Coordinates of C-alpha atoms in Angstrom, one line a residue:
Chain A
X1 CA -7.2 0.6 -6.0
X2 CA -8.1 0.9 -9.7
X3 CA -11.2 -1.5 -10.0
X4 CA -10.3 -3.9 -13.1
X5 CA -14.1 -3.8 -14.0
X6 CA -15.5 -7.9 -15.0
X7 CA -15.2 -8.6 -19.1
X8 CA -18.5 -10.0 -18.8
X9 CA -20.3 -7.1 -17.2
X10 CA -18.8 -4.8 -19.2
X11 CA -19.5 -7.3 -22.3
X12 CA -23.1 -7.4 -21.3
X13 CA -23.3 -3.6 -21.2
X14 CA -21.9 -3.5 -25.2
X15 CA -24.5 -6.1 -26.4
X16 CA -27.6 -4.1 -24.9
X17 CA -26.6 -1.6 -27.4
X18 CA -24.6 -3.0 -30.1
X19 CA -26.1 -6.7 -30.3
X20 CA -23.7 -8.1 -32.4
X21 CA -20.2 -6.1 -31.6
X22 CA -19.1 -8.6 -28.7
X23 CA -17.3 -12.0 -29.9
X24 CA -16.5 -13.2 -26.5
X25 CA -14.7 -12.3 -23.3
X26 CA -13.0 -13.4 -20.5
X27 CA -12.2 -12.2 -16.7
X28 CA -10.5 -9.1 -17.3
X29 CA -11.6 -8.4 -20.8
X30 CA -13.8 -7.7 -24.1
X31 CA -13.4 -8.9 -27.6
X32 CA -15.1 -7.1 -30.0
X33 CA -15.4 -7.4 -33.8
X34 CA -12.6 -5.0 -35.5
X35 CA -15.8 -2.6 -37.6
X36 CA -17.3 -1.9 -34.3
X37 CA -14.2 -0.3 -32.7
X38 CA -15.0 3.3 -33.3
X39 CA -18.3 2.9 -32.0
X40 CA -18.1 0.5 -28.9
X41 CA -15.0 3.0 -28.0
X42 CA -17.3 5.8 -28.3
X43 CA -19.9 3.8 -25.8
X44 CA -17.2 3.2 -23.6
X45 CA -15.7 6.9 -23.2
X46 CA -19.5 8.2 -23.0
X47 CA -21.8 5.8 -21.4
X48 CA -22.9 6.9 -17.8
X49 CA -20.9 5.1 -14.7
X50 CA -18.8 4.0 -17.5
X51 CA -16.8 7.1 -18.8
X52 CA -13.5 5.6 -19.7
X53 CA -12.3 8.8 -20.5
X54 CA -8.1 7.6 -20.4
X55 CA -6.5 6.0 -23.0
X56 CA -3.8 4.4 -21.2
X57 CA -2.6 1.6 -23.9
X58 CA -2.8 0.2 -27.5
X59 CA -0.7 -2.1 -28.5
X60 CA -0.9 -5.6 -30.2
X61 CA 0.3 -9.0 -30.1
X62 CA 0.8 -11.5 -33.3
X63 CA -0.7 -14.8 -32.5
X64 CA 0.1 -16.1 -35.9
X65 CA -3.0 -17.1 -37.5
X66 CA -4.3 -13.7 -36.0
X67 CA -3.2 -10.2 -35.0
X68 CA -4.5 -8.8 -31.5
X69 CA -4.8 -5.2 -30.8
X70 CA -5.0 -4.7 -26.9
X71 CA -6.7 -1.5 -25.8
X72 CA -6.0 -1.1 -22.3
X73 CA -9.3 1.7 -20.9
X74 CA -8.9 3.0 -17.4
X75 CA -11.3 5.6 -16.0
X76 CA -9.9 8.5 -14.1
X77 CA -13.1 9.7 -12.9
X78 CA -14.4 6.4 -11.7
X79 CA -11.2 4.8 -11.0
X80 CA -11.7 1.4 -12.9
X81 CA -10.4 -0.1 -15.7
X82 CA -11.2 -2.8 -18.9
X83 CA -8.9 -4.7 -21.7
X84 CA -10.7 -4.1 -24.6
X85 CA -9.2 -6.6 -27.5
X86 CA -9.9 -7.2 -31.3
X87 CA -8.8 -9.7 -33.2
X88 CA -7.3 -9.1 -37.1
X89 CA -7.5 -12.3 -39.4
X90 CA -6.6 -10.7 -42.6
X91 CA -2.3 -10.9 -42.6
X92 CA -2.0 -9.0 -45.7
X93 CA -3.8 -5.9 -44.8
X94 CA -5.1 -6.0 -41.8
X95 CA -7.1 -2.8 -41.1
X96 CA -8.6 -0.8 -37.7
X97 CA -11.0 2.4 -37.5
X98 CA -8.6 4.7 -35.8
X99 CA -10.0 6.3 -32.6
X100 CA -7.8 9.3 -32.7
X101 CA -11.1 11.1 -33.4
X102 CA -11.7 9.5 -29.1
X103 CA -8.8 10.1 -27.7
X104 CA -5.9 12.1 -29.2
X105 CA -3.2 9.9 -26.7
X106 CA -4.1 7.2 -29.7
X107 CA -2.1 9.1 -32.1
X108 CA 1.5 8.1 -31.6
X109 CA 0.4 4.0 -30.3
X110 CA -1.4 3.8 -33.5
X111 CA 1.7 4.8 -35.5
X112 CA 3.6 2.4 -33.2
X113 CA 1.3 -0.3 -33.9
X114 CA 1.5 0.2 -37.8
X115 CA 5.1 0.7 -37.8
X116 CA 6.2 -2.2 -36.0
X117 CA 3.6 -5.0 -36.4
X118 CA 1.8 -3.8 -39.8
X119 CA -2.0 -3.1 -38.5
X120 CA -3.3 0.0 -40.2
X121 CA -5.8 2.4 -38.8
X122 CA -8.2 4.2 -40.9
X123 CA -8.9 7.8 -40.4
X124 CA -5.8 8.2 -38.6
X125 CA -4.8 12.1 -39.2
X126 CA -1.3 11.3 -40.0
X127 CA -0.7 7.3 -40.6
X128 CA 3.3 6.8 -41.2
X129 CA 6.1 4.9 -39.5
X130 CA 7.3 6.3 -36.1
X131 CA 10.3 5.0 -35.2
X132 CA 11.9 2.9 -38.5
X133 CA 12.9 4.7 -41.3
X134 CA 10.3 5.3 -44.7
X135 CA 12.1 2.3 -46.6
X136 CA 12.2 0.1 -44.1
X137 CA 10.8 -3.6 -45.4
X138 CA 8.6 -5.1 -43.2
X139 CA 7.4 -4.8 -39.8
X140 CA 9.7 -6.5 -37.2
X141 CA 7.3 -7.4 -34.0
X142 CA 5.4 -9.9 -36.4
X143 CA 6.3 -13.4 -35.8
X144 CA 7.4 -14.2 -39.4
X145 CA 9.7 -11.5 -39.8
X146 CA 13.1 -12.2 -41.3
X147 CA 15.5 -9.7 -40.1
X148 CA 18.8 -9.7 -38.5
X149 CA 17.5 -9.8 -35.1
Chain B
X1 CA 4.4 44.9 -52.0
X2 CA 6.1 42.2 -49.7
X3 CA 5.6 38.4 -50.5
X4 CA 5.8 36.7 -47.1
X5 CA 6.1 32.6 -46.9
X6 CA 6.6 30.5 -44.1
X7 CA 9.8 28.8 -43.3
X8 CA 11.0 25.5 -42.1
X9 CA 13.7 24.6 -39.8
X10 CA 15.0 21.0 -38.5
X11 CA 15.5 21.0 -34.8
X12 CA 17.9 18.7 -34.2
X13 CA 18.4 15.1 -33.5
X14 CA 21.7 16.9 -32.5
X15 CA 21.2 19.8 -30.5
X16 CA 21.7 20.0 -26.6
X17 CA 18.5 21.1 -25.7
X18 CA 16.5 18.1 -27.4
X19 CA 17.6 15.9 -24.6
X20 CA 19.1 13.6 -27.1
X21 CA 18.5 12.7 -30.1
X22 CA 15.4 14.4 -31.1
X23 CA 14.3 16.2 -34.0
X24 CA 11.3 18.6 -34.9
X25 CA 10.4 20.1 -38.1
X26 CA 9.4 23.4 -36.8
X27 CA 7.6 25.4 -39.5
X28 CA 7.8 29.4 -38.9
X29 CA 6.0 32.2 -39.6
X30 CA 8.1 35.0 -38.9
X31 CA 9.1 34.2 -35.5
X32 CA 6.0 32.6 -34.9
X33 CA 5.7 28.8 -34.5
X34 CA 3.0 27.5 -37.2
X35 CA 3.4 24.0 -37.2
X36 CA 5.7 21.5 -35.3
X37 CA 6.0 17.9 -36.0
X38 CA 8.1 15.8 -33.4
X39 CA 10.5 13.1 -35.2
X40 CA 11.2 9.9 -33.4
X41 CA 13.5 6.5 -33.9
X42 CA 16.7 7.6 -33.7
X43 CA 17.5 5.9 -30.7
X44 CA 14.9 2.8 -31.2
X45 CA 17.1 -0.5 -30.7
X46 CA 14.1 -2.5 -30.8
X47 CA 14.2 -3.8 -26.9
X48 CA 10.3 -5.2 -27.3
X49 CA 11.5 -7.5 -30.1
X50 CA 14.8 -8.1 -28.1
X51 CA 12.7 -8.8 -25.3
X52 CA 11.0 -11.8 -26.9
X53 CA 14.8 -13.4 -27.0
X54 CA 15.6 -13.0 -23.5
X55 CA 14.5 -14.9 -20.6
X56 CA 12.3 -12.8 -17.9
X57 CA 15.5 -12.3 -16.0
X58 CA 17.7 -11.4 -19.0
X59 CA 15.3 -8.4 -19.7
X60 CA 15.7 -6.2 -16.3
X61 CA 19.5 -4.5 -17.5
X62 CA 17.4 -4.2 -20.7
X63 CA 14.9 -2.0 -18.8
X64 CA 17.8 0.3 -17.3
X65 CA 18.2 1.3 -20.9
X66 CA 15.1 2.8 -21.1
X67 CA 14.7 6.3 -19.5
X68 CA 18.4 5.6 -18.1
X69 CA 17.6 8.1 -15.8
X70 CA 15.3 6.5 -13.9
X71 CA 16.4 3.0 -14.4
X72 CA 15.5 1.9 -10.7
X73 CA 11.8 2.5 -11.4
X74 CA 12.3 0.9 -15.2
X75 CA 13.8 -2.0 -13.2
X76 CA 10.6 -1.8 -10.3
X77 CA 7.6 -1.3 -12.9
X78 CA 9.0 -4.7 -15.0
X79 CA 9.6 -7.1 -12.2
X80 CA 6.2 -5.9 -11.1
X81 CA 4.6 -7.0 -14.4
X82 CA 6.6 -10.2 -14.0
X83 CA 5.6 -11.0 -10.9
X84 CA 1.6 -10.3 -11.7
X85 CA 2.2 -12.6 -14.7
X86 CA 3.9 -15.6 -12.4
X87 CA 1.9 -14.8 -9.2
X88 CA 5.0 -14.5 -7.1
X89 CA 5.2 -13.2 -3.6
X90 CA 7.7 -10.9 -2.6
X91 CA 9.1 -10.3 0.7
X92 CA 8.2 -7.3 3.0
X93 CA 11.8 -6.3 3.5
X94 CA 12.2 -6.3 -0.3
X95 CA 9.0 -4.2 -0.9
X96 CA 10.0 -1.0 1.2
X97 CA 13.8 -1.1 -0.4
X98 CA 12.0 -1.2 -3.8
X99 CA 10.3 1.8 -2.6
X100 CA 12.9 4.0 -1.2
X101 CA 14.9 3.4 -4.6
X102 CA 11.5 4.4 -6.3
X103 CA 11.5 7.6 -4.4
X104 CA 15.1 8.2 -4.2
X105 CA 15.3 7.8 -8.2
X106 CA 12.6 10.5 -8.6
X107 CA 14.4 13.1 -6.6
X108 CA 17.2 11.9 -8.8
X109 CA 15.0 12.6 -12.1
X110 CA 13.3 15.7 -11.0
X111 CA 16.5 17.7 -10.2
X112 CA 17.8 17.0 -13.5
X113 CA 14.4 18.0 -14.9
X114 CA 14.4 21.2 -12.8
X115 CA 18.3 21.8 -13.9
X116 CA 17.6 21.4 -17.6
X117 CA 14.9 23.1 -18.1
X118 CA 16.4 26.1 -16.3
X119 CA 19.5 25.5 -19.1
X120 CA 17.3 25.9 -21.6
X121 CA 16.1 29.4 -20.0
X122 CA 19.3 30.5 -20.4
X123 CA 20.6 29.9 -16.4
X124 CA 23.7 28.4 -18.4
X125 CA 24.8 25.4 -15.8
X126 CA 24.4 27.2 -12.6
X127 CA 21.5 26.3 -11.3
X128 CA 22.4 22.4 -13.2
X129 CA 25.3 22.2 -11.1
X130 CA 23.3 22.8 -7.7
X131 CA 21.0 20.1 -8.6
X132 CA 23.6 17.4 -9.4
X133 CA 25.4 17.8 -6.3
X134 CA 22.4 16.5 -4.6
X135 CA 21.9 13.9 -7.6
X136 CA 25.5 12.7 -6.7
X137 CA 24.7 11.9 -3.2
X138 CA 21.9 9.6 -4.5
X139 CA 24.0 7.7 -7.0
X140 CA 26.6 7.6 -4.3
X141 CA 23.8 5.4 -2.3
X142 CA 22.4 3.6 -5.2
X143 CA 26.8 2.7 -5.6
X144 CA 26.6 1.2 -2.3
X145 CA 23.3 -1.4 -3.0
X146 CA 24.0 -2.6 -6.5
X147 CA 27.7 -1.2 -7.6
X148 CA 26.1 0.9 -10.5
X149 CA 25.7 5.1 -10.8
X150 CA 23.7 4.6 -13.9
X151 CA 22.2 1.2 -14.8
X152 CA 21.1 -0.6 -11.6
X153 CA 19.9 -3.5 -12.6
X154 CA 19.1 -4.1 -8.8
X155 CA 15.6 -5.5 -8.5
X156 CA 15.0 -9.2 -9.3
X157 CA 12.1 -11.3 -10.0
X158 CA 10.9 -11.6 -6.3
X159 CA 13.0 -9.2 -4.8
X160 CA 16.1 -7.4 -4.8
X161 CA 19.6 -8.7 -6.1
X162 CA 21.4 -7.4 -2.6
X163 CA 20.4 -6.5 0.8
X164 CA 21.8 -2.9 1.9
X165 CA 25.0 -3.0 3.1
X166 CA 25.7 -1.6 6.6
X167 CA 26.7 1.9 5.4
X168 CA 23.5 2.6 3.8
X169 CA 21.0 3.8 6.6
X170 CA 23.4 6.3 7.8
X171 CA 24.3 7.8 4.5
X172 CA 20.7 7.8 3.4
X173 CA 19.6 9.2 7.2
X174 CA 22.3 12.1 6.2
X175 CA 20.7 12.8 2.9
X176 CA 17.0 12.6 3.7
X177 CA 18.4 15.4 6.8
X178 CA 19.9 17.5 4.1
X179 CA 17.5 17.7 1.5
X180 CA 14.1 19.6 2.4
X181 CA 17.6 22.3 3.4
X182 CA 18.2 21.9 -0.3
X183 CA 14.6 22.2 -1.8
X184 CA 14.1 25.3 -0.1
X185 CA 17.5 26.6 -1.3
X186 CA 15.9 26.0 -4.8
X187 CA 13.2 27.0 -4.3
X188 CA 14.5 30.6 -2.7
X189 CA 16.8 30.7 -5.8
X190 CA 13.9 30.1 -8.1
X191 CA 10.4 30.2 -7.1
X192 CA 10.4 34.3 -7.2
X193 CA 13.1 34.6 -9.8
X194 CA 11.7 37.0 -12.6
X195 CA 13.5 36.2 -15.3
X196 CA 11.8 32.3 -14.4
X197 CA 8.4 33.9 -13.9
X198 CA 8.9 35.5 -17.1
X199 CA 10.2 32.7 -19.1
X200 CA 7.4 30.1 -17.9
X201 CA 3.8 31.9 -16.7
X202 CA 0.9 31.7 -19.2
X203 CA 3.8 29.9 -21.4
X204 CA 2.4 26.3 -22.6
X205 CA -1.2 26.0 -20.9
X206 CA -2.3 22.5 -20.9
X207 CA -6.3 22.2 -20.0
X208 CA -6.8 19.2 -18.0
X209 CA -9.1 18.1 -20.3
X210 CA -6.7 17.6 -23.3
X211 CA -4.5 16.6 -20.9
X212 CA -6.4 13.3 -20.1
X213 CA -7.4 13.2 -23.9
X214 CA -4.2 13.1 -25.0
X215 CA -2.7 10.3 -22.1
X216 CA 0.1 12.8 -20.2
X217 CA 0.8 11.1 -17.1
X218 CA 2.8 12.0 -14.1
X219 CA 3.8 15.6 -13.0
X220 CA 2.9 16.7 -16.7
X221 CA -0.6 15.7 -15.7
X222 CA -1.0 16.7 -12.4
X223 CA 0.4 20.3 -13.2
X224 CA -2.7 20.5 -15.1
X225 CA -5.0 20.3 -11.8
X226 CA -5.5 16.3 -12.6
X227 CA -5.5 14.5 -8.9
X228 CA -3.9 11.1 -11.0
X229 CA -1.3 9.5 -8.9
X230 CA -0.9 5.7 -9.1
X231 CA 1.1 5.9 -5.9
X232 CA -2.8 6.6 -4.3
X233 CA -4.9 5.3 -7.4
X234 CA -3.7 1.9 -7.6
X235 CA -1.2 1.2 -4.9
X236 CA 1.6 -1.3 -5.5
X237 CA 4.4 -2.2 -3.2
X238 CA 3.9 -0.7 0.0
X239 CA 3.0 2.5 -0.9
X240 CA -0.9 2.1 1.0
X241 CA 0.7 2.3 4.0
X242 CA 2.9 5.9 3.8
X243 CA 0.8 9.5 4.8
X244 CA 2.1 11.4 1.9
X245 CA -0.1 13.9 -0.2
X246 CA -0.7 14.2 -4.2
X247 CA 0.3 17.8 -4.9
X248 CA -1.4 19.6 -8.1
X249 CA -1.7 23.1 -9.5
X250 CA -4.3 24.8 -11.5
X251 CA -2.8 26.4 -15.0
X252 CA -0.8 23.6 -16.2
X253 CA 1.5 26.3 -17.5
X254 CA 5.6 25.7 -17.3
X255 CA 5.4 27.3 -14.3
X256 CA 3.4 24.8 -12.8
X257 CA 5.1 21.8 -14.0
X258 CA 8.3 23.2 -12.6
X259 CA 6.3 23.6 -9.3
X260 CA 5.6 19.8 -9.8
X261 CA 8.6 18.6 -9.4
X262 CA 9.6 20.7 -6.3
X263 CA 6.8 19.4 -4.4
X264 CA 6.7 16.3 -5.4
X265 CA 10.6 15.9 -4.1
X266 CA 9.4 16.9 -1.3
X267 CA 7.1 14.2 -0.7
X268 CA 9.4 11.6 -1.8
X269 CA 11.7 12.3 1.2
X270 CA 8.6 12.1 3.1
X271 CA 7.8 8.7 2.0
X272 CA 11.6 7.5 2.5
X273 CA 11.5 8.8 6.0
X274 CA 8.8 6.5 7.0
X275 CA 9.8 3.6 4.7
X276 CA 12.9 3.8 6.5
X277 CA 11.2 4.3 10.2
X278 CA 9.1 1.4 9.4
X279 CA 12.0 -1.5 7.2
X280 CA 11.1 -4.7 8.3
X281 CA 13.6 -7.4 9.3
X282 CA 13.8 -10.6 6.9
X283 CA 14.4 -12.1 3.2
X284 CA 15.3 -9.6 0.4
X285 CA 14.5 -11.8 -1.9
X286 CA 11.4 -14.8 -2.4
X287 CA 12.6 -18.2 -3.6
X288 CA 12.0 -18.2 -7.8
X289 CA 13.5 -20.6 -10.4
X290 CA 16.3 -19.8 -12.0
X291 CA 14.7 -20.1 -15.7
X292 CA 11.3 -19.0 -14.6
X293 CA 7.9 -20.2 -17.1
X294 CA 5.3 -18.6 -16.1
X295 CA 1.8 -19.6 -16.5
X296 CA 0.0 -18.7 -19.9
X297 CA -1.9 -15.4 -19.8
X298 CA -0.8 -12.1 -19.8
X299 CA -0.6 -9.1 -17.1
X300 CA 0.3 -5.5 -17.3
X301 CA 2.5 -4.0 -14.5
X302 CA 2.3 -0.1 -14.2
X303 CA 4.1 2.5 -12.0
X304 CA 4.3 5.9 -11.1
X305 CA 7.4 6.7 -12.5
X306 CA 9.1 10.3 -12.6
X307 CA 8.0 10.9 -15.9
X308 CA 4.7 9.6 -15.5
X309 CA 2.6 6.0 -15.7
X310 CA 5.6 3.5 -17.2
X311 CA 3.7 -0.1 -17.3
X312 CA 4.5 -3.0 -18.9
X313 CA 2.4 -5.5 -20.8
X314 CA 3.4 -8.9 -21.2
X315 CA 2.3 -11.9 -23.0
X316 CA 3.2 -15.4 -21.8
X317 CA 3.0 -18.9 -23.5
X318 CA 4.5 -20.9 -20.9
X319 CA 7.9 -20.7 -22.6
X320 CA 11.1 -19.4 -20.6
X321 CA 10.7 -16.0 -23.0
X322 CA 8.1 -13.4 -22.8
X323 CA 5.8 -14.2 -26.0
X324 CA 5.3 -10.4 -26.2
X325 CA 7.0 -7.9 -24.2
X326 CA 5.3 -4.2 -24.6
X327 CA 6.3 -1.1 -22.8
X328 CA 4.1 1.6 -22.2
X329 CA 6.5 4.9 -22.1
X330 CA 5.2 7.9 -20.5
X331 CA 7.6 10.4 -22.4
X332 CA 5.9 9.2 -25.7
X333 CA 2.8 9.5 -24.8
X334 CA 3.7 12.9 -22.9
X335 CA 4.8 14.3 -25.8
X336 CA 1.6 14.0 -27.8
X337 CA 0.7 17.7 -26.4
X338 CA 3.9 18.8 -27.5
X339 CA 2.5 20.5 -30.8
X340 CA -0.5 22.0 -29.6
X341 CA 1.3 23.4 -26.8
X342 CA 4.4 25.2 -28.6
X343 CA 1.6 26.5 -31.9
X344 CA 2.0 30.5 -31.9
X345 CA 4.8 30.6 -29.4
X346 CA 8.4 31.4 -30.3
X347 CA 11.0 29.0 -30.3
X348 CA 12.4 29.9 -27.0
X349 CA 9.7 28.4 -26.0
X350 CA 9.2 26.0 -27.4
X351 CA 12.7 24.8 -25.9
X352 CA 11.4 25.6 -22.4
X353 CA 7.9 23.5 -23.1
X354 CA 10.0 20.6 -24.0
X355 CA 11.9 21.0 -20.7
X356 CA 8.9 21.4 -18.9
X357 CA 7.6 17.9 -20.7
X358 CA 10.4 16.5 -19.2
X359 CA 11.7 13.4 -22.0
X360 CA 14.4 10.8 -22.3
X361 CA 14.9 9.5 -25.6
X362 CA 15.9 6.0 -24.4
X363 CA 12.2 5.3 -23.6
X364 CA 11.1 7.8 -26.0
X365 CA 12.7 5.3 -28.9
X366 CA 13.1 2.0 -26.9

């Protein structure tokens, strides 16, 4: 059975070496602050008994007053898993380090992401819609989006 | 003096051996592959934004349009999710018939896997033909639990929508007889076949450790010497309590992902043997409500699907409709590696990697 690993533990485990990454957490998973990404990804993948070294998921949810990229971390050498999340306030541009640079599975979710809910990722190696077309207006999985749906 | 340049060509979206409509931009030099860029979309209907319009019941014939060729395990991962997200409980009797469709559908997938990809080695419909004679027999049994050859739309929320009817076991005790017959047949035909050997070892080497970088799932993954099976990982259903084995091979080549497939059929009828030995009496389906609202919070469901780990994130607000409905597709993600594995080849093989890959545009797209 995959272990779904505690968001505190695994919360606690950030803050000893990036004190002020985590914003909260709950049962399953770990907020973090949207700059830290890169880096708390890169604890995650590395760190000893740790080694979250599968990418299974990104994908993200539009609350409204806030986007929510879910990062869903499962370990195949350890068997365990975490939700990592981070949470967008800026609706106009909101903006993620990319961790393509972690794990290359993060290419195509990351376009996905941009393309249909509007969240860019910076250092992303090739940053363009994936499914809708280059003229397309808008991006259709936000909550506000006026489109014959 | 010769001026050389390198030259482009658009693969596709129409071409038989993109399995639908996908394109690459294949940039040549010579005969060489330099570059490939895989092009997606042209078969996205938007089915996560649809999703958030459609009650949790609404959504499952949404999910046989996925990879319509596995819609039984499209149908098994969702309710799954569903029923993680509402904490239901589903009978014992509905568990195992969720899992011999499961394994019955991945036979299904892999012999058209195996069939196609020898197409696009040039076996022009031959080999094809063997495998859907088998293929038919298991649409002919998925005709008589649900009515459908294509899009089941046979698990519910809690269950199943019917109980087998009494001409099931036997037909299905004929098949499961049959088929090891068949894989070895197949496998007599193929395994040694040159011109296969030729066409697919050392062609597309996959190192398991790009493999896990990159997210491949499924027999893609395991052909690469990865022991990654959610079936053992992180059992659902009833799957802790079948003896079956995880096969793998070492080079992750073509070769080895055909190999893949044959003995992972293999195991399937294994695990349908016992599921069938061991079918317990009783409900088919638990008691849910008819508009189901399930608590606020979120879950994600995942499978072992043909093609790899299909799992399905939702989002609840305590609203009839899924607040957000995400589907993680293996033949996306799969096809990450598709560049990398086809740079410096020709574009022979690069038809053959994609075979081996093993895609269906409907989840590809969504």
């Amino acid at each position: 059975m995959t272990e779904a690993l505690s968001g505190e533990d695994v919360a606690k485990q950030i803050g000893e070496r990036f004190p002020n990454a985590v914003t909260d957490f709950d049962e399953t998973a770990v907020f973090i602050r949207g700059e830290d990404v890169l880096d708390v990804a890169r604890f995650l993948k590395e760190a000893p008994g740790l080694e979250f070294d599968y990418l299974t998921s990104i994908t993200a949810v539009d609350y409204s007053e806030h986007f929510e990229v879910v990062y869903h971390l499962t370990s195949i050498k350890n068997n365990h898993s975490i939700v990592l999340k981070v949470r967008c306030y800026d609706r106009d541009n909101p903006r993620l380090p990319s961790v393509v640079s972690l794990w290359q599975g993060a290419d195509f979710q990351e376009r996905e992401v941009y393309d249909l809910m509007g969240i860019a990722f910076d250092g992303h190696p090739n940053l363009k819609r994936i499914f809708l077309w280059h003229g397309f207006a808008g991006h259709p999985l936000r909550k506000d989006f006026q489109g014959n749906v | 003096m010769f001026k050389t340049e390198p030259i482009m060509i658009n693969f596709g979206p129409q071409h038989p051996s993109t399995h639908g409509v996908f394109r690459m931009r294949i940039t040549f030099d010579g005969e060489r592959i330099v570059d490939l860029e895989p092009i997606f979309g042209y078969l996205h209907r938007g089915i996560e934004k649809l999703g958030e319009s459609k009650t949790y019941a609404q959504i499952i014939p949404y999910t046989d349009r996925l990879d319509y060729l596995a819609s039984m395990t499209n149908n098994h991962a969702y309710v799954l999710a569903v029923e993680k997200l509402a904490g239901i409980e589903v009978p014992e009797r509905a568990e195992y018939l969720r899992v011999i469709m499961a394994e019955l559908m991945r036979i299904a997938s892999h012999l058209m896997t195996v069939g196609f990809m020898l197409n696009e080695m040039g076996a022009f419909f031959t080999p094809l033909l063997y495998m859907w004679r088998e293929r038919e027999k298991i649409l002919d049994l998925f005709e008589m639990v649900c009515g459908q050859r294509l899009t089941y739309n046979y698990m519910r929320i809690g269950g199943v929508s019917h109980d087998i009817p009494e001409e099931f076991m036997p037909a299905l005790r004929r098949f499961i007889d049959e088929m090891p017959g068949f894989i070895d047949e197949y496998d007599q035909l193929l395994a040694e076949n040159e011109i296969l050997l030729a066409r697919t070892k050392g062609v597309g080497i996959l190192p398991a450790e790009k493999a896990i970088n990159c997210s491949v799932s499924g027999p893609v993954l395991r052909a690469s010497g990865v022991k990654w099976d959610l079936r053992k990982a992180d059992p659902y259903s009833v799957y802790d309590r079948f003896d079956f084995e995880i096969p793998t091979c070492q080079n992750g080549d073509v070769y080895d992902r055909y190999r893949m497939r044959i003995l992972e059929m293999r195991q399937s009828v294994r695990i349908i043997e016992q599921a069938m030995a061991q079918l317990p009496g009783g409900e088919f389906r638990a008691k849910v409500p008819a508009t189901l609202r399930p608590p606020k919070g979120e879950a994600y469901g995942h499978v072992e699907g043909p093609k790899g780990e299909l799992g399905f994130y939702l989002v609840s607000d305590g609203s009839p409709n899924p607040y957000r409905f995400h589907i993680r597709a293996p033949a996306l993600l799969n096809l990450t590696v598709l560049r990398d594995l086809c740079v410096g080849r020709l574009l022979a093989d690069a038809l053959v990697i994609l075979g081996s890959i093993d895609i269906c545009m409907g989840e590809v797209d969504r």
